[in-house]
XYZ file of C-alpha atoms in Angstrom:
684
model
C 0.089 0.034 -0.129
C 1.351 3.617 -0.807
C 0.891 6.267 1.403
C 1.065 9.796 0.763
C 4.245 11.499 1.198
C 5.019 14.498 2.547
C 2.309 14.304 5.006
C -0.438 16.985 4.572
C -2.362 18.903 6.921
C -5.112 16.597 6.596
C -2.830 13.432 7.628
C -2.276 15.106 11.124
C -5.905 14.446 11.847
C -5.416 10.772 11.181
C -5.240 9.338 15.046
C -8.493 11.357 15.278
C -9.830 9.690 12.510
C -8.862 6.001 13.987
C -10.286 6.548 17.034
C -13.664 7.493 15.359
C -13.411 4.301 13.346
C -12.392 2.341 16.519
C -15.367 3.697 18.089
C -17.583 3.029 15.631
C -16.642 -0.602 15.719
C -17.440 -0.740 19.138
C -20.712 0.758 19.071
C -21.274 -1.796 16.554
C -20.330 -4.464 18.581
C -22.758 -3.601 20.955
C -25.608 -1.936 18.906
C -25.688 -4.896 16.354
C -26.026 -7.409 18.707
C -28.886 -5.479 20.565
C -30.783 -4.892 17.199
C -30.226 -8.935 16.988
C -31.623 -9.468 19.973
C -34.574 -7.187 19.270
C -35.613 -9.116 15.795
C -35.155 -12.042 18.166
C -37.235 -11.089 20.449
C -39.697 -10.467 17.159
C -39.452 -13.753 15.691
C -39.948 -15.197 19.338
C -43.158 -13.546 19.825
C -44.051 -14.787 16.093
C -43.065 -18.414 16.989
C -44.860 -18.594 20.162
C -48.104 -17.181 18.618
C -47.719 -19.955 15.730
C -46.574 -22.507 18.583
C -50.041 -21.204 20.436
C -52.246 -21.457 17.504
C -51.072 -25.299 16.783
C -51.494 -26.257 20.310
C -54.817 -24.611 20.257
C -55.825 -26.243 16.787
C -54.742 -29.521 18.444
C -56.496 -29.299 21.911
C -59.260 -28.255 19.285
C -59.399 -31.507 17.140
C -59.224 -33.697 20.455
C -61.754 -32.002 22.236
C -63.912 -32.309 19.386
C -62.847 -36.290 18.738
C -64.477 -36.612 22.428
C -67.561 -34.577 22.034
C -68.287 -36.779 18.920
C -67.956 -39.635 21.028
C -70.170 -38.154 23.794
C -72.889 -36.991 20.854
C -72.797 -40.615 19.726
C -73.035 -42.217 22.950
C -76.273 -40.122 23.634
C -77.712 -41.051 19.980
C -77.001 -44.762 20.577
C -78.470 -44.429 24.004
C -81.774 -42.683 22.385
C -81.755 -45.441 19.596
C -81.468 -47.969 21.820
C -84.449 -46.694 23.894
C -86.630 -46.179 20.516
C -85.868 -49.605 19.874
C -86.968 -51.198 23.737
C -90.342 -49.136 22.735
C -90.593 -50.125 19.224
C -94.436 -51.049 18.441
C -95.840 -50.324 22.083
C -98.558 -47.873 22.126
C -98.714 -45.082 24.822
C -100.922 -47.074 26.973
C -98.577 -50.422 26.401
C -95.809 -48.234 27.832
C -97.694 -46.864 30.775
C -98.909 -50.316 31.639
C -95.375 -51.896 31.926
C -93.541 -48.742 33.353
C -91.973 -50.623 35.945
C -90.336 -52.930 33.377
C -89.305 -50.211 30.789
C -88.294 -48.212 33.577
C -85.743 -50.874 34.183
C -84.605 -51.448 30.462
C -84.016 -47.992 29.927
C -82.039 -47.621 33.292
C -79.798 -50.448 32.127
C -79.153 -48.646 28.859
C -78.261 -44.946 31.192
C -76.103 -47.455 32.897
C -74.003 -48.932 30.177
C -73.663 -45.292 28.457
C -70.973 -43.223 29.676
C -71.984 -39.803 30.608
C -75.510 -40.486 29.994
C -77.524 -39.183 33.178
C -81.524 -39.704 32.330
C -83.481 -40.860 29.230
C -87.181 -39.369 28.883
C -89.965 -40.832 26.785
C -92.782 -38.423 26.137
C -95.897 -38.617 24.030
C -96.791 -36.275 21.633
C -98.629 -33.899 24.212
C -95.495 -33.604 26.197
C -96.576 -35.970 28.595
C -93.890 -38.707 30.183
C -94.434 -41.797 29.171
C -91.337 -43.497 30.975
C -88.228 -42.285 31.951
C -84.650 -43.551 33.211
C -83.107 -40.919 35.941
C -81.619 -40.446 39.240
C -84.592 -38.547 40.341
C -88.105 -39.123 39.913
C -89.738 -37.604 37.013
C -93.423 -36.690 37.776
C -95.751 -37.472 34.493
C -97.767 -34.549 35.471
C -95.018 -32.211 34.119
C -95.998 -30.561 30.793
C -93.128 -30.642 28.527
C -94.610 -29.443 25.540
C -92.827 -26.277 25.513
C -89.506 -27.396 26.555
C -86.769 -26.955 23.987
C -85.881 -30.749 23.333
C -89.812 -31.479 22.927
C -90.094 -28.314 20.297
C -86.763 -29.395 18.864
C -87.927 -33.275 17.945
C -91.647 -31.963 16.879
C -90.378 -29.359 14.482
C -87.603 -31.730 13.253
C -87.332 -33.835 10.100
C -88.021 -37.311 10.860
C -85.115 -39.349 12.844
C -82.909 -36.200 12.656
C -80.991 -35.773 15.708
C -81.221 -32.410 17.320
C -79.268 -30.825 20.126
C -81.492 -28.590 22.737
C -79.242 -26.294 24.712
C -78.459 -26.063 28.404
C -81.380 -26.015 30.746
C -82.003 -26.493 34.732
C -83.996 -29.596 35.929
C -87.615 -29.162 37.401
C -87.121 -31.674 39.898
C -83.442 -31.540 40.908
C -82.423 -28.160 39.778
C -79.215 -29.663 37.872
C -77.889 -28.400 34.775
C -78.345 -30.488 31.706
C -78.635 -30.440 27.882
C -80.582 -32.751 25.971
C -80.349 -34.758 22.108
C -83.656 -35.394 21.224
C -84.999 -37.509 18.576
C -88.884 -38.117 17.167
C -90.205 -41.535 18.274
C -90.517 -44.081 15.617
C -92.234 -47.341 15.133
C -94.776 -46.956 17.739
C -97.963 -49.055 18.288
C -100.525 -45.662 18.101
C -101.472 -46.519 14.923
C -99.844 -42.896 13.529
C -97.841 -43.112 10.025
C -94.086 -43.556 10.284
C -93.327 -39.975 9.394
C -95.834 -38.710 11.663
C -94.759 -36.852 14.875
C -95.488 -39.116 17.912
C -93.730 -38.099 20.639
C -89.899 -37.576 21.537
C -86.953 -39.115 23.200
C -85.115 -36.868 25.066
C -81.205 -38.403 26.412
C -79.899 -35.522 28.756
C -76.189 -35.203 30.064
C -74.861 -32.964 32.722
C -72.448 -30.422 30.579
C -69.945 -29.903 33.640
C -69.195 -34.210 33.514
C -68.479 -33.250 29.726
C -66.335 -30.310 31.161
C -64.440 -32.465 33.090
C -63.457 -34.899 30.583
C -62.577 -31.903 28.582
C -60.466 -30.695 31.084
C -58.667 -33.600 31.062
C -57.378 -32.885 27.419
C -56.015 -29.480 28.571
C -52.685 -28.819 29.199
C -53.810 -25.769 31.424
C -54.658 -22.413 31.152
C -57.130 -23.103 28.088
C -60.898 -22.268 27.640
C -62.911 -25.213 25.974
C -66.204 -25.035 25.081
C -68.852 -27.136 23.137
C -70.943 -24.637 21.071
C -74.150 -24.782 18.894
C -74.145 -23.429 15.426
C -76.666 -20.662 16.542
C -74.134 -19.825 19.593
C -75.928 -21.261 22.124
C -72.987 -22.573 24.472
C -73.656 -26.237 26.012
C -70.328 -26.745 27.770
C -67.329 -24.654 28.778
C -64.392 -25.488 31.111
C -64.108 -24.890 33.975
C -67.734 -26.135 34.918
C -70.910 -24.306 34.432
C -73.193 -22.752 37.546
C -75.814 -22.266 35.052
C -76.814 -21.552 31.089
C -74.586 -19.264 29.916
C -75.863 -16.506 27.409
C -75.464 -17.153 23.418
C -72.438 -16.256 21.902
C -73.064 -12.296 20.318
C -73.302 -12.129 16.753
C -70.603 -9.777 16.313
C -67.956 -12.459 17.444
C -66.148 -14.002 14.356
C -66.863 -17.554 15.401
C -70.631 -16.688 13.903
C -68.764 -15.884 10.316
C -66.930 -19.188 10.185
C -70.147 -21.000 11.455
C -72.037 -19.783 8.576
C -69.323 -20.425 6.252
C -69.475 -23.991 7.593
C -65.693 -23.650 8.356
C -63.787 -26.552 9.445
C -61.221 -25.419 11.835
C -59.613 -21.945 12.223
C -58.128 -19.559 14.768
C -59.184 -16.092 15.566
C -58.828 -13.541 18.185
C -61.907 -12.734 20.317
C -63.480 -11.523 23.370
C -64.738 -14.087 26.089
C -66.133 -14.110 29.760
C -63.931 -15.439 32.570
C -65.892 -17.818 35.017
C -64.509 -17.931 38.836
C -61.743 -16.674 39.561
C -61.105 -15.345 36.226
C -64.266 -13.657 35.950
C -63.890 -10.365 33.536
C -63.428 -10.032 29.858
C -60.479 -11.503 28.465
C -59.076 -11.058 25.072
C -57.797 -14.624 23.496
C -56.433 -16.457 20.773
C -59.395 -18.965 20.077
C -59.348 -21.982 17.978
C -62.330 -23.982 16.456
C -63.400 -27.165 15.130
C -66.226 -28.400 13.545
C -67.654 -31.673 14.667
C -68.245 -33.775 11.521
C -72.060 -33.976 10.866
C -73.297 -32.176 13.498
C -73.980 -28.455 13.709
C -71.497 -28.036 16.721
C -68.579 -26.392 17.185
C -65.484 -26.836 19.778
C -63.340 -23.755 20.871
C -60.431 -23.556 22.713
C -59.257 -20.312 23.923
C -56.028 -19.086 25.436
C -55.777 -15.529 27.268
C -53.325 -13.456 25.128
C -51.730 -12.345 28.370
C -50.933 -15.889 28.991
C -49.245 -15.878 25.619
C -47.145 -12.991 26.523
C -46.372 -13.810 29.716
C -44.701 -16.961 28.317
C -42.409 -15.027 25.478
C -41.251 -12.355 27.933
C -40.216 -15.340 30.385
C -38.368 -16.743 27.400
C -37.203 -13.482 26.424
C -35.512 -12.611 29.820
C -33.859 -15.968 29.859
C -32.307 -15.229 26.583
C -31.416 -11.570 27.694
C -29.828 -12.911 30.857
C -27.673 -15.088 28.682
C -27.102 -12.483 25.825
C -26.164 -9.268 27.558
C -23.248 -10.316 29.346
C -22.270 -11.833 25.974
C -22.828 -8.466 24.432
C -20.428 -6.829 26.500
C -17.791 -9.251 26.618
C -17.531 -9.200 22.661
C -17.423 -5.431 23.374
C -14.479 -5.584 25.553
C -12.972 -8.314 23.633
C -13.130 -6.616 20.271
C -11.714 -3.028 21.939
C -8.790 -5.453 23.010
C -8.394 -7.064 19.525
C -8.907 -3.663 17.593
C -6.053 -2.167 19.527
C -3.567 -5.270 19.390
C -4.294 -6.045 15.608
C -4.163 -2.335 14.252
C -0.284 -1.719 13.764
C -0.269 -5.508 12.008
C -3.429 -4.799 9.888
C -1.920 -3.266 6.976
C 0.551 -6.287 6.345
C -1.557 -8.940 7.405
C -4.095 -7.167 4.905
C -1.834 -7.577 1.984
C -0.924 -11.230 2.607
C -4.087 -11.892 2.947
C -5.106 -10.269 -0.562
C -2.473 -12.585 -2.127
C -3.613 -15.747 -0.547
C -7.371 -14.833 -1.425
C -6.582 -14.345 -4.813
C -4.260 -17.434 -5.377
C -7.083 -19.055 -3.267
C -9.858 -17.393 -5.678
C -8.139 -18.380 -9.062
C -7.397 -22.114 -7.690
C -11.025 -22.410 -6.858
C -12.091 -20.970 -10.017
C -10.355 -23.169 -11.702
C -11.366 -25.997 -9.999
C -14.906 -25.108 -10.479
C -14.457 -24.503 -14.124
C -13.068 -28.105 -14.270
C -15.980 -29.328 -12.080
C -18.727 -27.520 -14.077
C -17.125 -28.416 -17.459
C -17.164 -32.608 -16.179
C -20.759 -31.851 -15.680
C -22.040 -29.848 -18.385
C -20.456 -32.704 -20.448
C -21.832 -35.541 -18.875
C -25.092 -36.923 -20.370
C -27.114 -36.910 -17.078
C -28.877 -34.288 -18.058
C -29.538 -31.628 -20.682
C -27.951 -28.240 -20.196
C -27.337 -24.891 -21.804
C -25.603 -21.445 -20.778
C -27.968 -18.510 -21.622
C -27.474 -15.173 -22.018
C -30.872 -13.352 -20.527
C -29.780 -9.971 -21.356
C -29.127 -10.753 -25.314
C -31.386 -13.966 -25.469
C -28.577 -15.881 -26.776
C -27.390 -19.556 -25.955
C -23.718 -19.538 -25.189
C -23.022 -23.358 -25.185
C -25.280 -26.705 -25.374
C -24.539 -30.338 -24.356
C -24.670 -33.020 -26.311
C -27.571 -34.681 -24.155
C -29.766 -31.466 -24.729
C -28.930 -31.842 -28.309
C -30.190 -35.401 -28.553
C -33.474 -34.493 -26.288
C -34.413 -32.206 -29.210
C -33.700 -34.372 -31.853
C -30.456 -31.987 -33.100
C -27.442 -33.709 -34.090
C -24.352 -32.200 -32.483
C -23.518 -28.616 -33.568
C -25.810 -28.820 -36.666
C -27.683 -25.790 -36.112
C -27.490 -22.636 -33.718
C -29.850 -24.084 -30.581
C -32.091 -21.456 -28.643
C -34.269 -21.873 -25.504
C -37.490 -21.916 -27.716
C -36.253 -24.126 -30.453
C -38.940 -27.245 -31.497
C -41.218 -25.324 -28.678
C -44.980 -26.106 -29.333
C -47.130 -22.597 -29.783
C -48.963 -23.295 -26.273
C -45.750 -23.419 -25.111
C -44.188 -20.228 -25.925
C -45.998 -17.723 -23.419
C -43.835 -20.094 -20.310
C -40.600 -19.264 -22.302
C -41.349 -15.677 -22.627
C -42.194 -15.271 -18.747
C -39.112 -17.327 -17.959
C -37.000 -15.018 -19.944
C -38.856 -12.124 -18.361
C -38.109 -13.791 -14.754
C -34.589 -13.915 -14.907
C -34.212 -10.135 -16.085
C -35.863 -9.274 -13.126
C -34.303 -11.588 -10.389
C -31.570 -13.161 -12.151
C -33.265 -16.989 -12.927
C -36.807 -18.265 -12.996
C -38.779 -20.601 -11.391
C -38.740 -23.950 -12.824
C -41.343 -25.093 -15.220
C -42.524 -27.833 -17.373
C -43.047 -27.795 -21.460
C -42.597 -29.747 -24.229
C -40.384 -30.191 -27.184
C -41.287 -31.277 -30.438
C -39.120 -34.060 -31.842
C -38.332 -34.139 -36.004
C -40.398 -37.179 -35.591
C -43.407 -35.388 -34.455
C -43.499 -37.013 -31.064
C -43.354 -34.678 -28.023
C -40.958 -34.948 -25.352
C -41.817 -33.554 -21.393
C -39.227 -31.638 -19.624
C -38.625 -29.999 -16.699
C -36.571 -26.371 -16.969
C -34.679 -24.642 -14.557
C -31.955 -22.542 -14.133
C -29.246 -21.132 -11.764
C -27.031 -17.939 -11.727
C -23.680 -18.505 -13.177
C -21.168 -17.298 -10.481
C -19.180 -14.380 -11.889
C -21.076 -14.304 -15.322
C -23.539 -11.489 -15.094
C -26.829 -11.780 -16.931
C -25.840 -15.679 -17.518
C -27.381 -18.829 -16.013
C -27.021 -22.286 -16.246
C -29.894 -23.994 -18.232
C -30.898 -27.653 -16.819
C -33.747 -29.525 -19.410
C -34.817 -32.654 -17.411
C -36.774 -35.279 -19.337
C -40.095 -36.178 -17.275
C -41.709 -38.721 -19.333
C -41.256 -41.487 -16.788
C -42.796 -39.146 -14.373
C -45.486 -38.213 -16.765
C -46.502 -41.554 -17.085
C -46.309 -42.518 -13.476
C -48.525 -39.575 -12.615
C -51.510 -40.512 -15.218
C -51.239 -44.255 -13.708
C -51.522 -43.079 -10.402
C -54.416 -40.444 -11.303
C -56.301 -43.311 -13.271
C -56.102 -45.831 -10.143
C -56.918 -43.352 -8.083
C -60.259 -42.218 -9.767
C -60.829 -46.251 -9.555
C -60.266 -46.301 -6.100
C -62.567 -43.162 -5.642
C -65.522 -44.795 -7.716
C -65.064 -48.037 -5.911
C -64.908 -46.408 -2.298
C -68.135 -44.319 -3.447
C -70.146 -47.795 -4.419
C -69.026 -49.528 -1.433
C -70.056 -46.694 0.896
C -73.234 -46.494 -1.183
C -74.051 -50.164 -0.773
C -73.089 -49.713 2.924
C -75.040 -47.108 3.670
C -77.991 -48.906 2.066
C -77.918 -52.324 4.380
C -77.684 -50.017 7.242
C -80.534 -48.127 6.225
C -82.774 -50.958 4.977
C -81.725 -53.883 7.102
C -84.101 -55.301 9.545
C -83.809 -57.561 12.799
C -85.783 -58.477 15.952
C -82.698 -57.580 18.009
C -79.923 -55.049 18.066
C -77.292 -58.043 17.539
C -79.194 -59.709 14.769
C -79.072 -56.396 12.954
C -75.210 -56.120 13.845
C -75.023 -59.431 12.297
C -76.880 -59.316 9.274
C -75.139 -55.880 8.560
C -71.830 -56.993 9.297
C -72.150 -60.129 7.294
C -73.010 -57.702 4.423
C -70.253 -55.418 4.891
C -68.158 -58.429 5.107
C -69.046 -59.332 1.574
C -68.110 -56.220 0.114
C -64.865 -56.134 1.892
C -64.011 -59.678 0.359
C -64.854 -58.279 -3.331
C -62.890 -55.232 -2.501
C -60.208 -57.482 -1.422
C -60.393 -59.596 -4.533
C -60.262 -56.391 -6.971
C -57.140 -54.471 -5.052
C -55.202 -57.757 -6.084
C -55.497 -57.217 -9.876
C -55.255 -53.870 -9.383
C -59.067 -53.075 -9.792
C -59.248 -54.600 -13.139
C -60.864 -58.174 -12.568
C -61.430 -61.067 -10.333
C -61.800 -64.650 -10.416
C -65.152 -65.721 -10.277
C -64.297 -69.475 -8.321
C -62.366 -67.671 -5.730
C -65.145 -65.048 -5.357
C -67.679 -67.926 -4.637
C -65.215 -69.485 -2.312
C -64.454 -66.294 -0.366
C -68.394 -65.603 -0.003
C -69.146 -69.056 1.120
C -66.478 -69.434 3.550
C -68.235 -67.893 6.651
C -71.028 -70.261 5.799
C -69.355 -73.534 5.688
C -68.187 -75.649 8.698
C -64.443 -76.546 9.427
C -63.682 -80.418 8.896
C -65.728 -82.893 7.985
C -70.092 -83.730 8.654
C -71.272 -80.526 7.733
C -73.090 -79.363 4.545
C -71.628 -80.380 1.127
C -70.473 -77.770 -0.994
C -69.763 -78.199 -5.083
C -68.218 -75.920 -7.294
C -68.010 -75.996 -10.877
C -67.454 -74.153 -13.620
C -64.432 -72.776 -16.130
C -62.241 -70.178 -15.108
C -63.694 -66.906 -15.455
C -62.233 -63.255 -14.790
C -65.454 -61.249 -13.742
C -65.539 -57.628 -15.039
C -64.388 -55.172 -11.982
C -68.565 -53.411 -12.165
C -69.661 -57.007 -11.733
C -67.418 -58.310 -8.810
C -69.231 -56.386 -5.650
C -73.103 -56.629 -7.176
C -72.180 -60.368 -7.364
C -70.494 -60.929 -4.095
C -73.575 -59.044 -2.584
C -76.178 -61.636 -4.480
C -74.007 -64.794 -3.398
C -74.012 -63.192 -0.001
C -77.899 -63.113 0.196
C -77.887 -66.510 -1.113
C -75.699 -67.619 1.239
C -77.463 -66.064 4.444
C -81.083 -67.538 3.105
C -79.310 -70.920 2.499
C -77.886 -70.974 5.709
C -80.956 -69.529 7.724
C -83.501 -71.896 5.754
C -82.035 -73.992 3.325
C -79.513 -76.440 2.384
C -76.963 -74.645 4.759
C -78.879 -74.797 7.756
C -78.353 -78.922 8.316
C -75.389 -81.053 8.231
C -77.202 -83.302 5.341
C -77.490 -80.494 3.213
C -76.030 -80.388 -0.468
C -75.231 -77.108 -2.083
C -74.255 -77.078 -6.037
C -72.757 -74.108 -7.528
C -72.084 -74.066 -11.437
C -71.316 -71.498 -13.956
C -70.649 -71.604 -17.599
C -69.179 -68.273 -20.041
C -69.523 -67.507 -23.202
C -70.166 -64.784 -25.889
C -73.539 -64.739 -24.716
C -72.757 -63.832 -21.467
C -72.372 -65.605 -17.859
C -74.743 -68.387 -16.538
C -74.638 -69.286 -12.898
C -76.703 -72.011 -11.389
C -77.796 -72.066 -7.646
C -79.192 -75.536 -6.514
C -80.115 -76.446 -2.921
C -80.771 -80.108 -1.786
C -81.266 -82.261 1.158
C -82.338 -78.956 3.146
C -85.654 -78.619 5.292
C -88.721 -79.145 2.981
C -89.842 -76.504 1.486
C -94.024 -76.279 1.887
C -94.160 -73.062 -0.416
C -92.323 -70.152 -1.531
C -91.589 -66.966 1.263
C -94.934 -64.839 1.248
C -93.377 -61.478 1.807
C -89.838 -60.292 -0.179
C -87.250 -59.044 1.917
C -84.165 -57.170 1.981
C -81.811 -59.631 0.344
C -84.721 -60.500 -2.365
C -84.222 -56.560 -3.152
C -80.678 -56.413 -3.135
C -80.368 -59.619 -5.901
C -82.990 -57.661 -7.760
C -81.389 -54.264 -7.809
C -77.659 -55.832 -8.553
C -78.642 -58.532 -10.816
C -81.330 -56.857 -12.916
C -80.795 -53.185 -12.495
C -77.334 -52.806 -11.564
C -75.824 -55.906 -14.296
C -78.781 -55.776 -16.913
C -78.940 -59.353 -16.073
C -81.993 -61.937 -15.398
C -82.785 -63.718 -11.871
C -85.210 -66.964 -11.539
C -86.075 -68.531 -8.532
C -87.353 -71.637 -8.217
C -89.018 -72.835 -4.663
C -88.870 -76.371 -5.159
C -89.375 -78.707 -1.883
C -85.866 -80.164 -2.220
C -84.632 -76.430 -1.963
C -83.840 -73.276 -3.698
C -82.920 -73.161 -7.377
C -81.924 -70.253 -8.751
C -80.641 -69.152 -12.296
C -78.510 -66.234 -12.812
C -77.524 -64.908 -16.310
C -75.576 -61.707 -16.978
C -74.452 -60.172 -20.383
C -70.736 -60.495 -21.117
C -70.253 -56.890 -21.891
C -71.218 -56.121 -18.064
C -70.109 -59.663 -16.575
C -67.254 -60.610 -18.093
C -63.457 -59.201 -18.289
C -62.090 -61.417 -21.108
C -62.676 -64.268 -22.612
C -63.385 -67.494 -20.685
C -61.103 -70.568 -20.019
C -61.553 -73.753 -22.086
C -60.415 -75.753 -18.891
C -63.320 -76.465 -16.217
C -62.252 -76.053 -12.171
C -64.335 -78.493 -10.009
C -64.001 -78.824 -6.291
C -65.888 -79.791 -3.495
C-alpha cells in the first residue's frame, strides 16, 4: 500500500480518524447484537404465537373427537331406547312402566356420561323415564326445547337442545332429542308421535375436556346458533349465547372446518371479567356443533416474556464481553493490519484463482456428462452460448448441426411459458422451474422440466437444466387413473353399506349387527379381490369360495358344497354386485335352506361364453319347502337391484320342495373381463 508523502495537514488528523473508526466498531459491537436480540424477540413472539395456534388447534381437534364420542353415546342411547319401545302404544308403555324403566335404566348404566332418558308422548306428557331422580308425569314438557326440536325436526333427525335446569333436581343438563319411530299408536311412520330426550350433565363433559387441557385454556362446545352447551371450567348455570359480532358466527355460517381468531370472552370464577383470547375452533363432523379452545393473549405474552428474559440474561453479558474483546483485539491488531491485509489479499487471490479453475473443471465435467440436458443462456441478449450433447439429443438435433436456442422446437401453447421465464430472469437473475414440451423431428413430444441458476462470476448468464420427465408424467397418469378407480369403488361401497344399514331389519340389535356385518364383509371380500388385481378383474371361483367361507363348517360332517365351472375373470363392475347377491343366497341358505343342516347339499355351477355368464345355485337335502316365501325381504331386493338393474341380467328363483334353485344370467359386456378359459375347475 502506498501512503501519501509528505504528510499533509489532513494527515495530522489521522489519529482522530482512527479513534472515530474504533469508536464506531465498538458501538457496532454493542448495537448490532442488540438489534439482533430485538429481531430475535420479534421472531420469538411470532414463534410463540404460532406455537399457541398449533397447540390450540390440536386441542380443538382432540376436544371435537371427544365431544363426537359423547354425542354418539347419547345418540346410541336414544336409538336403543326407541328400539326397546318399538311397536308399543302409549297405553302399553304406561302399563309396563316398571319393566321399561328398568330397561332404560340399563341403557343409562351402560352408556358413559348419560344421566337420564325421558320418553314423552306427542302432547308432552312423560310415558317412561330413566333417571336418578323421580320425574312426575303431570309435568307438561310440550314447550321444553328438546320437545319442540323433536316436533319441528325432520323424521329421525338428531337435535341438540341448549343447557337447561332440571325442574325437579335443579341440575344442569343439555339434551339430545329425536322423534319416536315405529310406535304402536297407529300413526304413519313419518308422523310426530312423541320424543326421546337423552340428557347429559354438561359439567361432566367439561371434566372430560379438562383432562385434554394442558393448563390455562378454556374449552367450549357451541351450537351453530351460538348456544354454549359445555364450557370449562364447569358451569354454574346456562350461559348467554355468543353474540353475533363474534368472528365465530362468520366461520360457522361459512361451515369452516377449523381455524383460529382473536376474540373477547367472559371469564368464570377466579378469572371473571372480559379476556382477549386466541381461540381455535373445530367443527364436529356431521353435526351443527363446534368446539372452541381459547387461551388468554396475556398468558401467551407472559410465556414469551419469560423466554425473552432468559435469553437476555444470557445474551447481555455476552454482548459486553464481545465489546471488550473487540476493543482489545482492535487495539492489538491495528499495527499489523496493513501487512496482514496484503498477505491475505495475495493468498485470497491465489485461492480464488484455484477455486475458479477447480469450479470450472467440475462444471465442465458436469456440463459434458450425459446425465441431464444443459445450456448456458444470456438473458440480457437472449443468446444461448453453449449446449451439451444430451440436450441436443433430447430435442432431436445432431451435434452442432444448427444454432440452438431456448424456444427451439417448442409448440405454440408453451411459447408464453418461455417468454415469462426470460422476463423473470431479467428481473431477478433466474426463473422458477416450469414444465413444457419439445417437438422431436418424428412428430412426438418430449415433456421436460426447465430450471435455471445464476452462473457465478458471469453477469446476465444462467445455467439452464432440461430434465426429461416422461416417466414422471406416465407415473402421474397411472396414479390418477388408479386414484379415480379407487374413488369410484369407494363411493359404490359406501353407498351399498349405507343402504345395508338403512334397510336391514332384525328382531334384536345383535341380529341387526350380524346381518349388516355379513353384508359389509361381503363388500370387503370383493374389494380385497379387486385390489389384488389392481382393480381390473377378479376370479369367479375365488369370489364364490370367499363368499361361502363364513357359512361352511370346518372339517367333515357339515353341508356339502360343490363348485363347478371354468375359470372366469369377472369385470370389475360385476364383482361387488355378484358378491352381494351370493352373500344373500348363502345367508338365506344358512337360515332356512341347505346350509342350515349338516345333511344339506349345495351346488354352484357356471358357464361363460359370448352370450354372457350363466350361474346356477341349487340346494338340496335341507328342510322341505312347503311354499315360496310370502314376503320379499331386504336380501331379495338386493339381488334384484344388483342382478337386474345394476348388471342388466336376469334372475329366476324356483322354490322347489327339496330346496331353492336360482338361475342367474348376466350379459358378457357387463360381467366378463376377458374370454373365459376352456378348461373347467371342479372342487367339492
